[in-house]
Structures are given as structure tokens and as C-alpha cells.
Coordinates of C-alpha atoms in Angstrom, one line a residue:
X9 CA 81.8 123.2 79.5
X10 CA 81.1 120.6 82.2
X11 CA 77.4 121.0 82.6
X12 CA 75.1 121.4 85.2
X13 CA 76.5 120.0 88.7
X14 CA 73.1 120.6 90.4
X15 CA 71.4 117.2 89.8
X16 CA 73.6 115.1 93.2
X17 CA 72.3 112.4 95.0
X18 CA 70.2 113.1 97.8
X19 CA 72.3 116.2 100.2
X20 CA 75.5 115.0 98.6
X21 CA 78.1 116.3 95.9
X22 CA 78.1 113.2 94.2
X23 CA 76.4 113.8 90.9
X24 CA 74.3 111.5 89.2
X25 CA 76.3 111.5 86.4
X26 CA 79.2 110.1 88.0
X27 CA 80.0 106.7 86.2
X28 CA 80.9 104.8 89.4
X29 CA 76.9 105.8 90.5
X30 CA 75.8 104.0 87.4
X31 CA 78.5 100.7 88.1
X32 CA 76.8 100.5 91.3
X33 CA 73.4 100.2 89.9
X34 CA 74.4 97.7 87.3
X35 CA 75.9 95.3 89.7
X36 CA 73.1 95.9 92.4
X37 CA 70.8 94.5 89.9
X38 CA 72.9 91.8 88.2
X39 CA 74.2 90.5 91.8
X40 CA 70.7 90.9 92.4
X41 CA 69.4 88.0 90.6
X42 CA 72.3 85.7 90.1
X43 CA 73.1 86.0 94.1
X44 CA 69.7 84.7 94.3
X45 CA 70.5 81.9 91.8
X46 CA 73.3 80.7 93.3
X47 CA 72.0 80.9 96.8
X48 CA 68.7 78.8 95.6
X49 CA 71.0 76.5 94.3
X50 CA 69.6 76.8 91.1
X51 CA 71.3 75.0 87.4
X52 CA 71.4 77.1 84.6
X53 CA 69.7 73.7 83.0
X54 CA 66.2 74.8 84.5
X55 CA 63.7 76.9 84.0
X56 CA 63.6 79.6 86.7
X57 CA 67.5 79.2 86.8
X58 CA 67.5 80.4 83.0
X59 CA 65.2 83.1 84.0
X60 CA 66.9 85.0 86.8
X61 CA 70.2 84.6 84.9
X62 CA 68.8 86.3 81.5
X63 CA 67.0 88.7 84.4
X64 CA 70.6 89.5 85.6
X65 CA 72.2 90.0 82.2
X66 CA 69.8 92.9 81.9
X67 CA 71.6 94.9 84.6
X68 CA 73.5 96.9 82.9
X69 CA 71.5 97.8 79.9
X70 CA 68.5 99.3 82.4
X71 CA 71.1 100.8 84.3
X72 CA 72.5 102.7 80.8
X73 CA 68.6 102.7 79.7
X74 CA 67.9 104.7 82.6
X75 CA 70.9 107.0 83.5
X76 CA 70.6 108.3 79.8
X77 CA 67.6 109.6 80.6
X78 CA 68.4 111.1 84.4
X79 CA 71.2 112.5 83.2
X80 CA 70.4 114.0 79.4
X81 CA 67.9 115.9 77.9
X82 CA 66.1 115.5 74.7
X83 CA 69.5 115.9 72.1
X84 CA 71.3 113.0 74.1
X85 CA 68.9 110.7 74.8
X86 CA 67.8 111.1 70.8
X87 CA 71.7 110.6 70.1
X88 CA 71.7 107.3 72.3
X89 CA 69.2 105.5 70.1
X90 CA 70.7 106.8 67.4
X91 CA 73.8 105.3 68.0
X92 CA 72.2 102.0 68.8
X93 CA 70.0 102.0 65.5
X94 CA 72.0 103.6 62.9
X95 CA 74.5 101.6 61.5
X96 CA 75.3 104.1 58.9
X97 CA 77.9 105.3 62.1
X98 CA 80.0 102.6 60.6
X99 CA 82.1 103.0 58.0
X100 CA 82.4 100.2 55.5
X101 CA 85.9 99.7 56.7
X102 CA 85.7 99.3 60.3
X103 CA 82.8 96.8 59.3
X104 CA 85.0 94.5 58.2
X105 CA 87.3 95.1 61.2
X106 CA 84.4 94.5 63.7
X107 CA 83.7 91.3 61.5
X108 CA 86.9 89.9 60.8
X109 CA 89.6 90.9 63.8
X110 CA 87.9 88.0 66.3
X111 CA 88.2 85.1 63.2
X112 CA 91.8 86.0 62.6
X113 CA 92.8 86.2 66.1
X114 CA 91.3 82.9 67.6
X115 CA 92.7 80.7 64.5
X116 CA 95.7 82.3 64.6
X117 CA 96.3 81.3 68.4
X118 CA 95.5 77.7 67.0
X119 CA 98.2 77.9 64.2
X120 CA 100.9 78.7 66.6
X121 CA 99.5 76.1 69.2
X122 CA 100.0 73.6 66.6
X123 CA 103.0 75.1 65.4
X124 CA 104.7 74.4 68.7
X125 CA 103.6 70.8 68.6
X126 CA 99.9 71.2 70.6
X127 CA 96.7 69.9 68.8
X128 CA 94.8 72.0 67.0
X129 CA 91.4 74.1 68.4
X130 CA 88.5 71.5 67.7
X131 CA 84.9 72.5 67.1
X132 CA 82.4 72.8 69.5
X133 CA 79.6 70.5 70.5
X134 CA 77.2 72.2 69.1
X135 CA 78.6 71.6 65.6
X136 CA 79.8 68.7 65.9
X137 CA 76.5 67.3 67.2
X138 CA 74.6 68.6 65.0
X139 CA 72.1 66.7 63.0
X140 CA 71.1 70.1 60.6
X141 CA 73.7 73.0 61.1
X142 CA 71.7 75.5 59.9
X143 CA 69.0 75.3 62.8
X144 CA 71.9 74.6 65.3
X145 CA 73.9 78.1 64.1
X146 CA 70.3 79.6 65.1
X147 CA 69.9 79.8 68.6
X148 CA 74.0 79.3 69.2
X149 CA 73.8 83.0 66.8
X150 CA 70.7 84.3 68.8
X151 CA 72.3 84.2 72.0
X152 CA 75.9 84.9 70.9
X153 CA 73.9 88.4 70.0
X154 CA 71.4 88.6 72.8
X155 CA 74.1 88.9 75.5
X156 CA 75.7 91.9 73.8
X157 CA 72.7 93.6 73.3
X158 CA 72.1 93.6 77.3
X159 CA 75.5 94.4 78.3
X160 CA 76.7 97.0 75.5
X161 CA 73.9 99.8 75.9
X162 CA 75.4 99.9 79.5
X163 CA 79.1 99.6 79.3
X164 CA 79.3 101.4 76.1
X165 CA 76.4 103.2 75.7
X166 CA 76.8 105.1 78.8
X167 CA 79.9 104.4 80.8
X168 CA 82.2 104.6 77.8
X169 CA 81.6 108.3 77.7
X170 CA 81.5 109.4 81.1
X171 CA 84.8 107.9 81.6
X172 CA 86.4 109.2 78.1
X173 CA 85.2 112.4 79.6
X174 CA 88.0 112.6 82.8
X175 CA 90.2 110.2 81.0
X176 CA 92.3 109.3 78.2
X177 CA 90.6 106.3 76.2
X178 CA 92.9 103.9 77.1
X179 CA 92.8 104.6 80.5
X180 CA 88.9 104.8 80.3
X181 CA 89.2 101.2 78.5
X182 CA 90.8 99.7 81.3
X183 CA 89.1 101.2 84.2
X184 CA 85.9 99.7 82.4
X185 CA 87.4 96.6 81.4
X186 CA 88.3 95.7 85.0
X187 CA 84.8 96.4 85.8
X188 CA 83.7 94.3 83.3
X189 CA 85.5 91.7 84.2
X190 CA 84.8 91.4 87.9
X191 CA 80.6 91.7 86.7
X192 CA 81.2 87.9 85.5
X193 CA 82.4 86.9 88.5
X194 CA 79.3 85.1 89.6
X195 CA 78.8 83.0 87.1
X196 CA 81.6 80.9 87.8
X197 CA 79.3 79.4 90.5
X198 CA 76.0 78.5 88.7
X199 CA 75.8 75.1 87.5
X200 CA 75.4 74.2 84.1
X201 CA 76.5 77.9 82.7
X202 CA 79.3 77.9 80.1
X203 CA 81.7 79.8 82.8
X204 CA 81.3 77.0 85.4
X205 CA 81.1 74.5 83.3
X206 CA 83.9 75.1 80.7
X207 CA 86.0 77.5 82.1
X208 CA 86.1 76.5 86.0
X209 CA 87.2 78.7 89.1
X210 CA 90.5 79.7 89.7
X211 CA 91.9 77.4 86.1
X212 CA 94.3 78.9 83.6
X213 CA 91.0 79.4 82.0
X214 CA 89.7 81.5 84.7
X215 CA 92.8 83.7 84.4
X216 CA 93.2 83.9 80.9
X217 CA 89.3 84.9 80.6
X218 CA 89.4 88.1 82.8
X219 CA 92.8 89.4 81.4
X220 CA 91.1 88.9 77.9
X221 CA 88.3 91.3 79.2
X222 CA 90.4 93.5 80.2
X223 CA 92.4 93.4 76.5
X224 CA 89.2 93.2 74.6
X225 CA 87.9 96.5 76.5
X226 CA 90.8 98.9 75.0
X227 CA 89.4 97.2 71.1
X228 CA 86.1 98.1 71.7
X229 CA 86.9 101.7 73.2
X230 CA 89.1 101.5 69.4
X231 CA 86.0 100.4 67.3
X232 CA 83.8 103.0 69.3
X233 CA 85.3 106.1 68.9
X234 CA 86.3 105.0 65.3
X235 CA 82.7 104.3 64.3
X236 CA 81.2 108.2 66.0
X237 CA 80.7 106.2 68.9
X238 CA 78.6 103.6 67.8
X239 CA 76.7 101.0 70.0
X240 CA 75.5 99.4 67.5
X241 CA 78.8 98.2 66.6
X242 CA 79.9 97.5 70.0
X243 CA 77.1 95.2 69.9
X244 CA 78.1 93.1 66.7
X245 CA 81.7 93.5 68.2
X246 CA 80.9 91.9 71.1
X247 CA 78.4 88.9 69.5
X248 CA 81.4 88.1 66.8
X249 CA 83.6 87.2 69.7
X250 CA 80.6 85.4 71.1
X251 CA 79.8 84.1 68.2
X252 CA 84.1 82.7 67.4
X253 CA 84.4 81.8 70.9
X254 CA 81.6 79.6 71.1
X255 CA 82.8 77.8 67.6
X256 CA 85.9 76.9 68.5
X257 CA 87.4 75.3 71.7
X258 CA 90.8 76.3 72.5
X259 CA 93.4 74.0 74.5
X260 CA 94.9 75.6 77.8
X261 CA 97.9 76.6 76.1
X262 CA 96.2 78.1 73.2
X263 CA 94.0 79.8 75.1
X264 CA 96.9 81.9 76.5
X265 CA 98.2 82.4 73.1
X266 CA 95.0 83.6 72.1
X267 CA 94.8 86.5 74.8
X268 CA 98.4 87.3 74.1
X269 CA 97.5 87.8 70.3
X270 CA 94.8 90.5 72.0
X271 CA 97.7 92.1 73.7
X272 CA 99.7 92.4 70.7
X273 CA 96.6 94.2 69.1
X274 CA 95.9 96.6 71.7
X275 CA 99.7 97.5 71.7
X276 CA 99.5 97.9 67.9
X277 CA 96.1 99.8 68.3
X278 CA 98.2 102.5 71.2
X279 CA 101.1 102.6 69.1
X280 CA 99.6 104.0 65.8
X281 CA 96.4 105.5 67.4
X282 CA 97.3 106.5 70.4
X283 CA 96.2 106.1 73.6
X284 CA 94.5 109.3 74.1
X285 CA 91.8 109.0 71.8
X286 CA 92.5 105.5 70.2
X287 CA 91.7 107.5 67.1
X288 CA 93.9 107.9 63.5
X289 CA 93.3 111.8 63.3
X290 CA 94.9 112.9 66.6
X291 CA 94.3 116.2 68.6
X292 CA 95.1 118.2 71.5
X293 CA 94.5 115.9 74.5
X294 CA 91.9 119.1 76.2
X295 CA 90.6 120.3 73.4
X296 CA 89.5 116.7 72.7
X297 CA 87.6 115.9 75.2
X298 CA 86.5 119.4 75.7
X299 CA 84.9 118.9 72.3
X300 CA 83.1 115.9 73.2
X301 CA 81.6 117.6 76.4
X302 CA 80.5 120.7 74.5
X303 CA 79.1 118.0 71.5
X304 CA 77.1 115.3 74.4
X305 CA 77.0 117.2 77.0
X306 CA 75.4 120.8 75.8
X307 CA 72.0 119.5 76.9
X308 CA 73.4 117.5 80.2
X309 CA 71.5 117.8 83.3
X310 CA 74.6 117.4 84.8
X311 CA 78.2 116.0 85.2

């Protein structure tokens, strides 16, 4: 069952279900705001710059907010929050996966760094600086978590599926990675934000930080449909790699090592899950997906 196609925009075909509909929205209202930003010239270090940046980060979780409920009825909107609230999704294994995978990974890229005679990945200002570490882990925590909650009930909560629904997961991962990726892109020109700032335009960095997106999409698409598609999860996922990343300060070279650690996982994760479902127990590639319609979709507006 693919639902009911009657719900298009405007005299079109296109339904409103269609994920690329919702990607458009998203950006419209990220690009929105941090368009503005950049064309007002605005830091990052100032007030309304702050604002219209956090305003932008928003985009895609009103986009997901809102195309869950133009798109499902009553039994999918309920399972949406559900899945953002109920961390009972999780099992207590894939807990410690979400929790420890991004602490092993970013050390390890460190290890080998020094093991090929580079210096070791140093500590960030804001714990090195840091009169009381407590208070300073606070807002550095707060935010680390804040910016997944925004992005993930988008690119998870809704895109995931309706992608998973026409593709395999890993091709699904990558299509939404890629559009992950290129979402960032502006904030490589606002002063005084960590991507300007730390990262630079164009710089290994630069590189090595959309290819990671990419890589870090398929391990998210992994933990999801491992956890009975849990946003939740996504979101502590996502704040954990926040969270590491902002911790520690790679060199150049260790920051390549580092993304290629990610590829070695997401190989691993294809090889012994597979790439149709990303998923231990495997099944028939149709009936699959055909389940998940029938399960998400059975109260869908549309498709």
C-alpha cells in the first residue's frame, strides 16, 4: 500500500509527501535567515547575529514539525512524538553504541596520528580556559544538544522515512547525507561561527567536514532503524559527536584519519548489516519496505 496520492501541490502530481518538497522547505527557511545574516554582515559574536542563526537552525525541525502533520493522520503524528520522547525505543545496547562509538573513533584518529609521528589531538579552549569545568561543560553540553534537537526531528524524523520508503537505507543515507551536508554550507561565511572560524572555506577541513556528513548519515540511518526508528536517539547521536568534536581539536592530518575511521565503520556497518535495511535480522528487500508503508503509512494522507 502506497497511500493516498490525492493530497499534490496546487494542479500538480507532485505530492506533498514527496521528501524533496519538504528539503525545499527546510532550506527556504534556513537560507532564509542566515542569507540575511551574511548579507547584513552580521558576527555570530552579536546579538541579533546569534538570533537569526539559532532562527535558521530551526528550519528543518518546523519543516519535519509541519509535514508530519500535512502528510499523516492521528496514528503517525502520535508515533512521531513518540519516537522523539520514548526512549524505551532504545535498547540498552545500542545505548551504549550511541554513547560510546563517537569517543572511540575521534581518539582513535589521534592514536594513529601520533603513531605516525604527528602530535597528539589537544583540548579545546573551552577546557583548557576554564576557571570551574563544571559550569564550562554546561552551556558547551547545552548547545552540543540544542543543535540536534533542531535538525534531527527534520532529517530523521521525517525525511529518513520517506526516503527508506523508495530506497534501500544506505542509498536513503547518502541521498540525505549529501543534503545535509550542503544545508551547512552557509555558515562557512558568518564571522565568528565555529565553521568560519575553525574550519575555513575551501581547507582540508572544509573537505574532510562534508565527506564526514556524508559517512556519519549511513550511522545514524544504522542506529535508527536499529532503535524502531528512534528520534530520540538520533538526537543524543548527533549531540555526542557534538559534544567529542567540540572536546577535542584534531590536527589536519588527523582530522582525515578521523573521517576515514567513519568509513571503515560504515563499511563494517554494510558488510554485516547490510545495506538494504542496515538492520541485523534481514528480509526480503519488497516485503521490507512494504511493511513499513503498510505499518507508517496506513493512516497517510498521502505518498
Amino acid at each position: 500500500m502506497e497511500g493516498d496520492e490525492s493530497k499534490t501541490i496546487g494542479n500538480t502530481s507532485v505530492s506533498v509527501g514527496n521528501p524533496w518538497i519538504f528539503f525545499g522547505v527546510a532550506f527556504a527557511i534556513t537560507l532564509g535567515f542566515w542569507v540575511l545574516t551574511i548579507l547584513l554582515g552580521l558576527s555570530a559574536d552579536t546579538p541579533v547575529g546569534i538570533l537569526l542563526l539559532f532562527l535558521g537552525l530551526t528550519g528543518p525541525g518546523i519543516a519535519g514539525i509541519a509535514f508530519v502533520y500535512f502528510v499523516y493522520d492521528d496514528p503517525g503524528q502520535k508515533d512521531f512524538w513518540d519516537r522523539i520522547t520514548n526512549v524505551r525505543r532504545i535498547p540498552a545496547h545500542w545505548f551504549l553504541v550511541i554513547l560510546l562509538l563517537p569517543l572511540i573513533v575521534i581518539p582513535s584518529a589521534a592514536i594513529i596520528e601520533i603513531a605516525l609521528g604527528g602530535t597528539s589531538a589537544s583540548l579545546a579552549d573551552w577546557v583548557t580556559g576554564a576557571d570551574n569545568l563544571l559550569l564550562a561543560i554546561l552551556p558547551t553540553l547545552f548547545m552540543a544538544t540544542l543543535v540536534p534537537l533542531l535538525e534531527e526531528t527534520g532529517w530523521r524524523g521525517y525525511a529518513l522515512d520517506r526516503l527508506q520508503f523508495r530506497h534501500s537505507a544506505l542509498i536513503a543515507s547518502l541521498i540525505l547525507g549529501v543534503v545535509w551536508s550542503l544545508w551547512h554550507f552557509p555558515m562557512f561565511f558568518v564571522e565568528g561561527w565555529h565553521h568560519h572560524e575553525n574550519i575555513g572555506f575551501l581547507t582540508l577541513e572544509f573537505w574532510m567536514f562534508h565527506i564526514g556528513i556524508v559517512w556519519l548519515s549511513v550511522v545514524f540511518t544504522w542506529v535508527y532503524n536499529n532503535t524502531r526508528r528512534s528520534i530520540i536517539g538520533a538526537i543524543v547521536l548527533h549531540a555526542v559527536i557534538n559534544f567529542t568534536a567540540q572536546t577535542f581539536t584534531l590536527t589536519g592530518r588527523a582530522e582525515v584519519f578521523h573521517i576515514t575511521l567513519w568509513f571503515v565503520v560504515i563499511v563494517l556497518i554494510t558488510l554485516i548489516w547490510g545495506g538494504e535495511n542496515l538492520q541485523k535480522r534481514q528480509q526480503d528487500a519488497t516485503s521490507t519496505r512494504c511493511e513499513a508503508r503498510r505499518r507508517y503509512l496506513m493512516n497517510c494522507h498521502c505518498w
